[in-house]
Amino acid sequence: MNILLIIVAIIAIVLLITGGISSSLSFLIWVGVVLLVIAVIVFLVRVLTGSRRV
């Protein structure tokens, strides 16, 4: 689960950078934001519950 969280965060950052560079691909900014928010929520739930699996 930890590896999946890292992969989602990296993909979100890459999409944010790509969407910022290319104005025609501005929807990638929103996809990156959504993925980043999901990664943060999963991380917080995992930390707050203290469980290994979410």
mmCIF file of N, CA and C in Angstrom:
data_model
loop_
_atom_site.group_PDB
_atom_site.id
_atom_site.type_symbol
_atom_site.label_atom_id
_atom_site.label_comp_id
_atom_site.label_asym_id
_atom_site.label_seq_id
_atom_site.Cartn_x
_atom_site.Cartn_y
_atom_site.Cartn_z
ATOM 1 N N MET A 1 0.828 -1.200 0.000
ATOM 2 C CA MET A 1 0.000 0.000 0.000
ATOM 3 C C MET A 1 0.861 1.247 0.000
ATOM 4 N N ASN A 2 1.997 1.178 0.667
ATOM 5 C CA ASN A 2 2.889 2.322 0.729
ATOM 6 C C ASN A 2 3.458 2.643 -0.654
ATOM 7 N N ILE A 3 3.804 1.608 -1.422
ATOM 8 C CA ILE A 3 4.339 1.811 -2.768
ATOM 9 C C ILE A 3 3.274 2.417 -3.666
ATOM 10 N N LEU A 4 2.036 1.957 -3.542
ATOM 11 C CA LEU A 4 0.939 2.501 -4.342
ATOM 12 C C LEU A 4 0.722 3.984 -4.047
ATOM 13 N N LEU A 5 0.816 4.347 -2.776
ATOM 14 C CA LEU A 5 0.655 5.742 -2.374
ATOM 15 C C LEU A 5 1.759 6.617 -2.977
ATOM 16 N N ILE A 6 2.976 6.126 -2.974
ATOM 17 C CA ILE A 6 4.098 6.867 -3.559
ATOM 18 C C ILE A 6 3.920 7.010 -5.062
ATOM 19 N N ILE A 7 3.484 5.942 -5.734
ATOM 20 C CA ILE A 7 3.273 5.996 -7.181
ATOM 21 C C ILE A 7 2.184 7.000 -7.539
ATOM 22 N N VAL A 8 1.082 7.001 -6.790
ATOM 23 C CA VAL A 8 -0.008 7.953 -7.055
ATOM 24 C C VAL A 8 0.470 9.383 -6.845
ATOM 25 N N ALA A 9 1.265 9.629 -5.807
ATOM 26 C CA ALA A 9 1.776 10.974 -5.551
ATOM 27 C C ALA A 9 2.714 11.425 -6.675
ATOM 28 N N ILE A 10 3.580 10.536 -7.159
ATOM 29 C CA ILE A 10 4.497 10.884 -8.244
ATOM 30 C C ILE A 10 3.730 11.182 -9.519
ATOM 31 N N ILE A 11 2.732 10.361 -9.827
ATOM 32 C CA ILE A 11 1.916 10.600 -11.026
ATOM 33 C C ILE A 11 1.191 11.937 -10.914
ATOM 34 N N ALA A 12 0.686 12.252 -9.719
ATOM 35 C CA ALA A 12 -0.014 13.524 -9.526
ATOM 36 C C ALA A 12 0.930 14.701 -9.756
ATOM 37 N N ILE A 13 2.147 14.617 -9.253
ATOM 38 C CA ILE A 13 3.109 15.708 -9.428
ATOM 39 C C ILE A 13 3.491 15.858 -10.893
ATOM 40 N N VAL A 14 3.721 14.735 -11.595
ATOM 41 C CA VAL A 14 4.063 14.796 -13.014
ATOM 42 C C VAL A 14 2.918 15.406 -13.817
ATOM 43 N N LEU A 15 1.679 15.024 -13.506
ATOM 44 C CA LEU A 15 0.541 15.589 -14.233
ATOM 45 C C LEU A 15 0.373 17.072 -13.941
ATOM 46 N N LEU A 16 0.654 17.492 -12.703
ATOM 47 C CA LEU A 16 0.577 18.918 -12.382
ATOM 48 C C LEU A 16 1.605 19.711 -13.175
ATOM 49 N N ILE A 17 2.826 19.196 -13.272
ATOM 50 C CA ILE A 17 3.879 19.889 -14.020
ATOM 51 C C ILE A 17 3.541 19.914 -15.504
ATOM 52 N N THR A 18 3.105 18.776 -16.055
ATOM 53 C CA THR A 18 2.753 18.703 -17.468
ATOM 54 C C THR A 18 1.579 19.626 -17.784
ATOM 55 N N GLY A 19 0.593 19.638 -16.931
ATOM 56 C CA GLY A 19 -0.565 20.509 -17.151
ATOM 57 C C GLY A 19 -0.213 21.976 -17.035
ATOM 58 N N GLY A 20 0.762 22.303 -16.203
ATOM 59 C CA GLY A 20 1.190 23.683 -16.059
ATOM 60 C C GLY A 20 1.982 24.179 -17.252
ATOM 61 N N ILE A 21 2.736 23.286 -17.874
ATOM 62 C CA ILE A 21 3.563 23.671 -19.022
ATOM 63 C C ILE A 21 2.712 23.841 -20.271
ATOM 64 N N SER A 22 1.801 22.932 -20.492
ATOM 65 C CA SER A 22 0.998 22.960 -21.710
ATOM 66 C C SER A 22 -0.405 23.468 -21.404
ATOM 67 N N SER A 23 -0.744 24.599 -21.983
ATOM 68 C CA SER A 23 -2.058 25.170 -21.715
ATOM 69 C C SER A 23 -3.166 24.370 -22.389
ATOM 70 N N SER A 24 -2.844 23.643 -23.458
ATOM 71 C CA SER A 24 -3.872 22.846 -24.127
ATOM 72 C C SER A 24 -4.223 21.597 -23.327
ATOM 73 N N LEU A 25 -3.364 21.232 -22.391
ATOM 74 C CA LEU A 25 -3.629 20.059 -21.560
ATOM 75 C C LEU A 25 -3.961 20.478 -20.134
ATOM 76 N N SER A 26 -4.741 21.525 -19.992
ATOM 77 C CA SER A 26 -5.030 22.062 -18.662
ATOM 78 C C SER A 26 -5.849 21.107 -17.797
ATOM 79 N N PHE A 27 -6.549 20.161 -18.425
ATOM 80 C CA PHE A 27 -7.308 19.200 -17.625
ATOM 81 C C PHE A 27 -6.399 18.321 -16.786
ATOM 82 N N LEU A 28 -5.125 18.185 -17.175
ATOM 83 C CA LEU A 28 -4.183 17.380 -16.396
ATOM 84 C C LEU A 28 -3.925 17.997 -15.030
ATOM 85 N N ILE A 29 -4.058 19.311 -14.927
ATOM 86 C CA ILE A 29 -3.906 19.959 -13.629
ATOM 87 C C ILE A 29 -4.965 19.425 -12.668
ATOM 88 N N TRP A 30 -6.200 19.324 -13.142
ATOM 89 C CA TRP A 30 -7.284 18.845 -12.281
ATOM 90 C C TRP A 30 -7.108 17.374 -11.946
ATOM 91 N N VAL A 31 -6.655 16.579 -12.905
ATOM 92 C CA VAL A 31 -6.403 15.165 -12.633
ATOM 93 C C VAL A 31 -5.302 15.021 -11.587
ATOM 94 N N GLY A 32 -4.257 15.825 -11.715
ATOM 95 C CA GLY A 32 -3.168 15.794 -10.746
ATOM 96 C C GLY A 32 -3.615 16.206 -9.360
ATOM 97 N N VAL A 33 -4.442 17.231 -9.280
ATOM 98 C CA VAL A 33 -4.955 17.685 -7.981
ATOM 99 C C VAL A 33 -5.803 16.595 -7.329
ATOM 100 N N VAL A 34 -6.667 15.958 -8.110
ATOM 101 C CA VAL A 34 -7.525 14.906 -7.571
ATOM 102 C C VAL A 34 -6.683 13.735 -7.067
ATOM 103 N N LEU A 35 -5.681 13.308 -7.848
ATOM 104 C CA LEU A 35 -4.828 12.209 -7.417
ATOM 105 C C LEU A 35 -4.030 12.566 -6.171
ATOM 106 N N LEU A 36 -3.567 13.804 -6.102
ATOM 107 C CA LEU A 36 -2.814 14.237 -4.932
ATOM 108 C C LEU A 36 -3.690 14.265 -3.688
ATOM 109 N N VAL A 37 -4.912 14.728 -3.829
ATOM 110 C CA VAL A 37 -5.843 14.752 -2.694
ATOM 111 C C VAL A 37 -6.161 13.331 -2.232
ATOM 112 N N ILE A 38 -6.364 12.421 -3.178
ATOM 113 C CA ILE A 38 -6.634 11.029 -2.813
ATOM 114 C C ILE A 38 -5.448 10.429 -2.075
ATOM 115 N N ALA A 39 -4.227 10.705 -2.554
ATOM 116 C CA ALA A 39 -3.032 10.178 -1.894
ATOM 117 C C ALA A 39 -2.901 10.725 -0.475
ATOM 118 N N VAL A 40 -3.195 12.011 -0.283
ATOM 119 C CA VAL A 40 -3.108 12.613 1.050
ATOM 120 C C VAL A 40 -4.169 12.024 1.979
ATOM 121 N N ILE A 41 -5.380 11.828 1.478
ATOM 122 C CA ILE A 41 -6.447 11.259 2.305
ATOM 123 C C ILE A 41 -6.091 9.841 2.735
ATOM 124 N N VAL A 42 -5.583 9.040 1.803
ATOM 125 C CA VAL A 42 -5.204 7.669 2.145
ATOM 126 C C VAL A 42 -4.078 7.670 3.170
ATOM 127 N N PHE A 43 -3.112 8.567 3.007
ATOM 128 C CA PHE A 43 -2.011 8.652 3.958
ATOM 129 C C PHE A 43 -2.516 9.046 5.349
ATOM 130 N N LEU A 44 -3.394 10.040 5.408
ATOM 131 C CA LEU A 44 -3.917 10.487 6.700
ATOM 132 C C LEU A 44 -4.753 9.408 7.377
ATOM 133 N N VAL A 45 -5.570 8.710 6.624
ATOM 134 C CA VAL A 45 -6.368 7.636 7.202
ATOM 135 C C VAL A 45 -5.457 6.544 7.739
ATOM 136 N N ARG A 46 -4.408 6.247 7.000
ATOM 137 C CA ARG A 46 -3.474 5.211 7.436
ATOM 138 C C ARG A 46 -2.735 5.624 8.706
ATOM 139 N N VAL A 47 -2.335 6.880 8.794
ATOM 140 C CA VAL A 47 -1.621 7.360 9.975
ATOM 141 C C VAL A 47 -2.556 7.457 11.178
ATOM 142 N N LEU A 48 -3.750 7.987 10.986
ATOM 143 C CA LEU A 48 -4.671 8.191 12.096
ATOM 144 C C LEU A 48 -5.214 6.883 12.680
ATOM 145 N N THR A 49 -5.470 5.909 11.803
ATOM 146 C CA THR A 49 -5.996 4.651 12.304
ATOM 147 C C THR A 49 -4.898 3.758 12.857
ATOM 148 N N GLY A 50 -3.679 3.948 12.374
ATOM 149 C CA GLY A 50 -2.569 3.148 12.853
ATOM 150 C C GLY A 50 -2.576 1.743 12.330
ATOM 151 N N SER A 51 -3.437 1.458 11.373
ATOM 152 C CA SER A 51 -3.490 0.109 10.820
ATOM 153 C C SER A 51 -2.552 -0.020 9.636
ATOM 154 N N ARG A 52 -2.209 -1.239 9.316
ATOM 155 C CA ARG A 52 -1.338 -1.504 8.180
ATOM 156 C C ARG A 52 -2.100 -1.446 6.874
ATOM 157 N N ARG A 53 -3.358 -1.897 6.906
ATOM 158 C CA ARG A 53 -4.160 -1.903 5.681
ATOM 159 C C ARG A 53 -5.309 -0.924 5.797
ATOM 160 N N VAL A 54 -5.617 -0.283 4.665
ATOM 161 C CA VAL A 54 -6.743 0.656 4.634
ATOM 162 C C VAL A 54 -7.738 0.151 3.627
#
